[in-house]
Tab-separated table of C-alpha atoms in Angstrom:
chain	number	residue	atom	x	y	z
A	26	MET	CA	-24.343	23.050	-24.643
A	27	THR	CA	-26.466	20.122	-23.501
A	28	THR	CA	-27.963	17.487	-25.781
A	29	MET	CA	-29.348	13.986	-25.346
A	30	ASN	CA	-26.122	12.165	-26.276
A	31	VAL	CA	-23.375	14.758	-25.779
A	32	LEU	CA	-22.740	17.163	-22.921
A	33	CYS	CA	-20.328	20.071	-23.063
A	34	GLU	CA	-19.323	21.670	-19.773
A	35	TYR	CA	-17.000	24.618	-19.233
A	36	GLU	CA	-14.625	24.925	-16.277
A	37	ASP	CA	-12.444	28.040	-16.326
A	38	ASP	CA	-10.375	27.680	-19.515
A	39	ILE	CA	-11.236	23.994	-20.114
A	40	ALA	CA	-14.133	22.483	-22.086
A	41	ILE	CA	-15.217	18.963	-21.083
A	42	VAL	CA	-17.037	17.040	-23.830
A	43	ILE	CA	-18.895	13.986	-22.510
A	44	LEU	CA	-20.428	11.135	-24.482
A	45	ASN	CA	-23.659	10.756	-22.553
A	46	ASN	CA	-25.610	7.646	-23.490
A	47	PRO	CA	-24.331	5.351	-20.728
A	48	THR	CA	-27.150	2.795	-20.824
A	49	LYS	CA	-26.037	1.861	-24.367
A	50	LEU	CA	-22.316	2.308	-23.617
A	51	ASN	CA	-22.081	5.564	-25.596
A	52	PRO	CA	-22.452	4.301	-29.181
A	53	LEU	CA	-21.649	6.419	-32.224
A	54	SER	CA	-25.003	7.089	-33.825
A	55	SER	CA	-25.402	9.705	-36.555
A	56	ASP	CA	-27.002	12.017	-34.003
A	57	THR	CA	-24.107	11.588	-31.581
A	58	LEU	CA	-21.531	12.304	-34.274
A	59	CYS	CA	-23.360	15.464	-35.313
A	60	GLN	CA	-23.641	16.550	-31.689
A	61	LEU	CA	-19.920	15.998	-31.150
A	62	ARG	CA	-19.101	18.145	-34.156
A	63	ALA	CA	-21.521	20.824	-32.939
A	64	ALA	CA	-19.841	20.801	-29.512
A	65	LEU	CA	-16.423	21.268	-31.113
A	66	ALA	CA	-17.751	24.122	-33.236
A	67	ASP	CA	-19.133	25.783	-30.114
A	68	ILE	CA	-15.768	25.428	-28.364
A	69	ARG	CA	-13.968	26.989	-31.327
A	70	ASN	CA	-16.084	30.127	-30.886
A	71	LYS	CA	-15.106	30.541	-27.224
A	72	LYS	CA	-11.764	32.330	-27.217
A	73	SER	CA	-11.290	31.778	-23.471
A	74	VAL	CA	-11.057	27.977	-23.827
A	75	ARG	CA	-7.461	26.747	-23.948
A	76	ALA	CA	-7.897	22.935	-23.816
A	77	VAL	CA	-10.516	20.207	-24.253
A	78	ILE	CA	-11.155	16.989	-22.316
A	79	LEU	CA	-13.069	14.249	-24.165
A	80	THR	CA	-14.567	11.485	-22.015
A	81	GLY	CA	-17.614	9.247	-21.576
A	82	SER	CA	-20.252	8.803	-18.917
A	83	GLY	CA	-20.901	5.491	-17.193
A	84	LYS	CA	-18.679	2.429	-17.475
A	85	ALA	CA	-17.671	2.782	-21.150
A	86	PHE	CA	-15.948	5.455	-23.155
A	87	CYS	CA	-17.484	4.501	-26.507
A	88	SER	CA	-18.857	1.222	-27.877
A	89	GLY	CA	-18.406	2.204	-31.539
A	90	PHE	CA	-21.055	2.195	-34.234
A	91	ASN	CA	-24.426	0.578	-33.640
A	92	LEU	CA	-24.573	-1.379	-36.891
A	93	SER	CA	-27.956	-2.886	-36.064
A	94	ALA	CA	-29.525	0.574	-36.385
A	95	LYS	CA	-29.306	0.479	-40.202
A	96	SER	CA	-30.450	-1.870	-42.923
A	97	ALA	CA	-30.517	-1.692	-46.695
A	98	ALA	CA	-34.329	-1.692	-46.613
A	99	ASP	CA	-34.339	1.607	-44.697
A	100	ASP	CA	-32.771	3.641	-47.492
A	101	PRO	CA	-35.142	5.537	-49.816
A	102	GLN	CA	-32.330	5.835	-52.377
A	103	GLY	CA	-31.959	2.066	-52.596
A	104	ARG	CA	-28.305	2.097	-51.546
A	105	SER	CA	-26.704	-1.031	-50.121
A	106	LEU	CA	-25.894	-1.013	-46.415
A	107	GLY	CA	-22.206	-0.642	-47.249
A	108	ASN	CA	-22.890	2.417	-49.379
A	109	GLN	CA	-25.113	3.927	-46.682
A	110	ILE	CA	-22.479	3.563	-43.982
A	111	ALA	CA	-19.619	4.732	-46.224
A	112	ASP	CA	-21.622	7.831	-47.181
A	113	SER	CA	-22.376	8.481	-43.517
A	114	MET	CA	-18.676	8.150	-42.660
A	115	LEU	CA	-17.796	10.631	-45.395
A	116	MET	CA	-20.286	13.185	-44.060
A	117	THR	CA	-19.968	12.765	-40.277
A	118	SER	CA	-17.411	10.468	-38.623
A	119	ASP	CA	-14.431	11.119	-40.901
A	120	PRO	CA	-14.779	14.926	-40.654
A	121	LEU	CA	-15.052	14.556	-36.866
A	122	ILE	CA	-11.729	12.705	-36.642
A	123	LEU	CA	-10.028	15.269	-38.880
A	124	GLU	CA	-11.478	18.109	-36.803
A	125	LEU	CA	-10.142	16.537	-33.598
A	126	HIS	CA	-6.705	15.880	-35.091
A	127	GLU	CA	-6.515	19.453	-36.427
A	128	PHE	CA	-8.270	21.190	-33.535
A	129	PRO	CA	-6.660	24.575	-32.768
A	130	ILE	CA	-6.285	23.819	-29.037
A	131	PRO	CA	-5.042	20.682	-27.241
A	132	VAL	CA	-7.383	17.710	-26.758
A	133	VAL	CA	-7.020	15.274	-23.854
A	134	CYS	CA	-8.962	12.006	-23.886
A	135	ALA	CA	-9.888	10.796	-20.394
A	136	LEU	CA	-10.554	7.146	-21.212
A	137	ASN	CA	-13.025	6.166	-18.502
A	138	GLY	CA	-13.882	2.687	-19.807
A	139	ALA	CA	-13.998	0.474	-22.876
A	140	ALA	CA	-13.103	1.932	-26.270
A	141	VAL	CA	-14.559	-0.468	-28.826
A	142	GLY	CA	-14.458	-0.354	-32.629
A	143	GLY	CA	-14.744	3.232	-33.805
A	144	GLY	CA	-14.324	4.338	-30.209
A	145	VAL	CA	-10.629	3.398	-30.513
A	146	GLY	CA	-10.064	5.911	-33.310
A	147	LEU	CA	-12.081	8.547	-31.457
A	148	ALA	CA	-9.888	8.194	-28.355
A	149	LEU	CA	-6.603	8.138	-30.266
A	150	ALA	CA	-7.500	11.276	-32.236
A	151	ALA	CA	-6.775	13.233	-29.035
A	152	ASP	CA	-3.313	14.692	-28.465
A	153	ILE	CA	-2.880	12.938	-25.115
A	154	VAL	CA	-4.783	9.933	-23.745
A	155	VAL	CA	-5.037	9.301	-20.005
A	156	ALA	CA	-6.637	5.923	-19.286
A	157	ALA	CA	-8.420	4.651	-16.205
A	158	ARG	CA	-6.920	1.383	-15.005
A	159	SER	CA	-10.170	-0.498	-15.692
A	160	SER	CA	-10.409	0.741	-19.289
A	161	TYR	CA	-9.349	-1.154	-22.380
A	162	PHE	CA	-9.252	-1.058	-26.189
A	163	TYR	CA	-11.048	-3.658	-28.263
A	164	LEU	CA	-10.980	-3.949	-32.057
A	165	SER	CA	-13.486	-6.566	-33.109
A	166	SER	CA	-13.894	-5.387	-36.712
A	167	ILE	CA	-12.045	-8.129	-38.582
A	168	PRO	CA	-12.468	-11.191	-36.301
A	169	ARG	CA	-16.174	-10.546	-35.631
A	170	LEU	CA	-17.395	-8.628	-38.702
A	171	GLY	CA	-14.827	-9.011	-41.484
A	172	ILE	CA	-14.430	-5.235	-41.872
A	173	VAL	CA	-11.414	-3.019	-41.248
A	174	PRO	CA	-11.034	-0.770	-38.192
A	175	ASP	CA	-12.142	2.773	-38.967
A	176	LEU	CA	-12.262	6.343	-37.615
A	177	GLY	CA	-8.528	6.508	-38.202
A	178	SER	CA	-7.694	3.499	-36.010
A	179	THR	CA	-5.327	1.947	-38.569
A	180	TRP	CA	-3.500	5.269	-39.040
A	181	PHE	CA	-3.118	5.997	-35.329
A	182	LEU	CA	-2.254	2.466	-34.213
A	183	SER	CA	0.524	1.808	-36.707
A	184	ARG	CA	2.192	5.093	-35.720
A	185	LEU	CA	1.774	4.667	-31.977
A	186	ILE	CA	2.645	1.016	-31.402
A	187	GLY	CA	4.146	-0.192	-34.690
A	188	ARG	CA	2.777	-2.434	-37.401
A	189	ALA	CA	3.399	-5.775	-35.691
A	190	ARG	CA	1.391	-4.931	-32.576
A	191	ALA	CA	-1.269	-3.030	-34.517
A	192	THR	CA	-1.773	-6.015	-36.825
A	193	ALA	CA	-1.913	-8.498	-33.954
A	194	ILE	CA	-4.559	-6.692	-31.901
A	195	THR	CA	-6.577	-6.080	-35.094
A	196	LEU	CA	-6.556	-9.705	-36.254
A	197	LEU	CA	-6.698	-11.493	-32.906
A	198	GLY	CA	-9.449	-9.356	-31.400
A	199	HIS	CA	-7.872	-9.404	-27.947
A	200	ARG	CA	-8.754	-6.744	-25.415
A	201	LEU	CA	-5.808	-4.449	-24.760
A	202	PRO	CA	-5.863	-3.373	-21.093
A	203	ALA	CA	-4.987	0.218	-20.237
A	204	GLU	CA	-1.814	-0.767	-18.377
A	205	GLN	CA	-0.474	-2.654	-21.393
A	206	ALA	CA	-1.504	0.195	-23.710
A	207	ALA	CA	0.563	2.538	-21.545
A	208	GLN	CA	3.543	0.142	-21.611
A	209	TRP	CA	3.331	0.050	-25.404
A	210	GLY	CA	3.177	3.844	-25.709
A	211	MET	CA	-0.375	3.861	-27.023
A	212	VAL	CA	-1.550	6.125	-24.185
A	213	TRP	CA	0.351	8.609	-22.062
A	214	LEU	CA	-0.696	7.415	-18.617
A	215	CYS	CA	-2.706	4.721	-16.873
A	216	VAL	CA	-4.137	5.927	-13.545
A	217	ASP	CA	-6.505	4.631	-10.900
A	218	ASP	CA	-10.118	5.113	-11.912
A	219	ALA	CA	-10.802	7.551	-9.075
A	220	ASP	CA	-7.909	9.769	-10.217
A	221	LEU	CA	-8.799	9.901	-13.926
A	222	MET	CA	-10.551	13.264	-14.168
A	223	THR	CA	-8.221	14.942	-11.677
A	224	LYS	CA	-5.231	13.911	-13.780
A	225	ALA	CA	-6.969	14.835	-17.048
A	226	ARG	CA	-7.784	18.298	-15.688
A	227	SER	CA	-4.205	18.777	-14.514
A	228	ILE	CA	-2.843	17.881	-17.957
A	229	ALA	CA	-5.435	20.063	-19.696
A	230	HIS	CA	-4.391	23.046	-17.580
A	231	GLN	CA	-0.739	22.402	-18.412
A	232	LEU	CA	-1.552	22.248	-22.126
A	233	GLY	CA	-3.703	25.344	-21.873
A	234	ALA	CA	-0.673	27.316	-20.670
A	235	LEU	CA	1.263	26.549	-23.875
A	236	PRO	CA	1.746	29.086	-26.652
A	237	VAL	CA	-1.512	29.036	-28.572
A	238	HIS	CA	0.108	27.594	-31.711
A	239	GLY	CA	2.109	24.962	-29.818
A	240	VAL	CA	-0.174	21.959	-30.256
A	241	ILE	CA	-0.628	22.579	-33.984
A	242	GLU	CA	3.121	22.894	-34.513
A	243	ALA	CA	3.784	19.649	-32.613
A	244	ARG	CA	1.187	17.698	-34.590
A	245	ARG	CA	2.446	18.989	-37.931
A	246	ALA	CA	6.065	18.324	-37.047
A	247	PHE	CA	5.431	14.676	-36.184
A	248	ASP	CA	3.122	14.199	-39.174
A	249	ALA	CA	5.911	15.544	-41.395
A	250	ALA	CA	8.433	13.238	-39.725
A	251	ASP	CA	6.303	10.235	-40.716
A	252	LYS	CA	6.856	11.118	-44.389
A	253	ASN	CA	10.313	12.697	-44.445
A	254	ASN	CA	13.794	11.280	-44.391
A	255	LEU	CA	16.185	12.855	-41.875
A	256	ALA	CA	17.524	15.492	-44.266
A	257	LYS	CA	14.019	16.648	-45.222
A	258	GLN	CA	12.916	16.714	-41.582
A	259	LEU	CA	15.917	18.876	-40.704
A	260	ASP	CA	14.817	21.226	-43.497
A	261	TYR	CA	11.298	21.240	-42.036
A	262	GLU	CA	12.545	22.038	-38.528
A	263	ARG	CA	14.786	24.827	-39.785
A	264	GLY	CA	11.935	26.372	-41.760
A	265	ARG	CA	9.613	26.357	-38.768
A	266	GLN	CA	12.273	27.881	-36.496
A	267	ARG	CA	12.832	30.648	-39.046
A	268	GLU	CA	9.207	31.714	-38.509
A	269	LEU	CA	8.512	30.753	-34.885
A	270	ILE	CA	11.570	32.427	-33.357
A	271	ASP	CA	10.255	35.787	-34.553
A	272	LEU	CA	6.916	35.366	-32.728
A	273	PRO	CA	6.183	37.065	-29.372
A	274	SER	CA	5.962	33.695	-27.613
A	275	PHE	CA	9.670	33.043	-28.170
A	276	ALA	CA	10.609	36.455	-26.792
A	277	GLN	CA	8.392	35.811	-23.761
A	278	GLY	CA	10.039	32.441	-23.179
A	279	VAL	CA	13.551	33.895	-23.371
A	280	GLN	CA	12.628	36.749	-21.023
A	281	ALA	CA	11.088	34.282	-18.545
A	282	PHE	CA	14.270	32.182	-18.674
A	283	ILE	CA	16.408	35.234	-17.922
A	284	GLU	CA	14.098	36.257	-15.073
A	285	LYS	CA	13.931	32.683	-13.736
A	286	ARG	CA	10.129	32.500	-13.880
A	287	VAL	CA	7.438	30.523	-15.705
A	288	PRO	CA	6.551	32.106	-19.074
A	289	VAL	CA	3.069	33.556	-19.460
A	290	PHE	CA	1.736	33.294	-23.007
A	291	SER	CA	-1.159	35.422	-24.138
């Protein structure tokens, strides 16, 4: 699938989704958001794809929303600019983040450059983030615009790096370099720029070899842990084991262990 702002390439069992408006640093226009969702829908229909890599072209990953593209005068319904953007978020960007977070196969973000504003939430919606050494995160929403971070940034950041750090980078508007993001546990790895896609492909292949339900189970387990006390989380784990141990993937894993080989999941 090839469009003006989003490319989707297939390599063996991996789909590579590329934000492709490098001259404008890959902003999140309405068209781009719709094209991203269309690319994900296309990937869902390809049963041979086992993992996704999300990245950007050029020197930025994503520069966030282009707020100058809208004005209250443009709306035939007479809505304020705030109402226009909130309605657009409800219809396009928010569903995109939920689709990424709930995607049936693993998603790796290869952060090739700056993730700004909404681009932060887009990157962190992936299961694993690998960042090029030159990349960085930048939340300018409150210090420059007086609005809150969006596309799930507040949800992801507080869980990944804790409230104190999340609050500081949100209020101070400091760039967070990839190396520091890795030290804080915000991303999985920081690698040299030239090695980014090689490492992302390697991780995607590893994830693609997992049992098909593995990524969904991991996400749901950690989401549950955010809400449960220890006793309730133990109940959750026991309930999942009751079901998952009876699946063919568990039998394959046990047999592979006995035979001293790598399991092969269908």
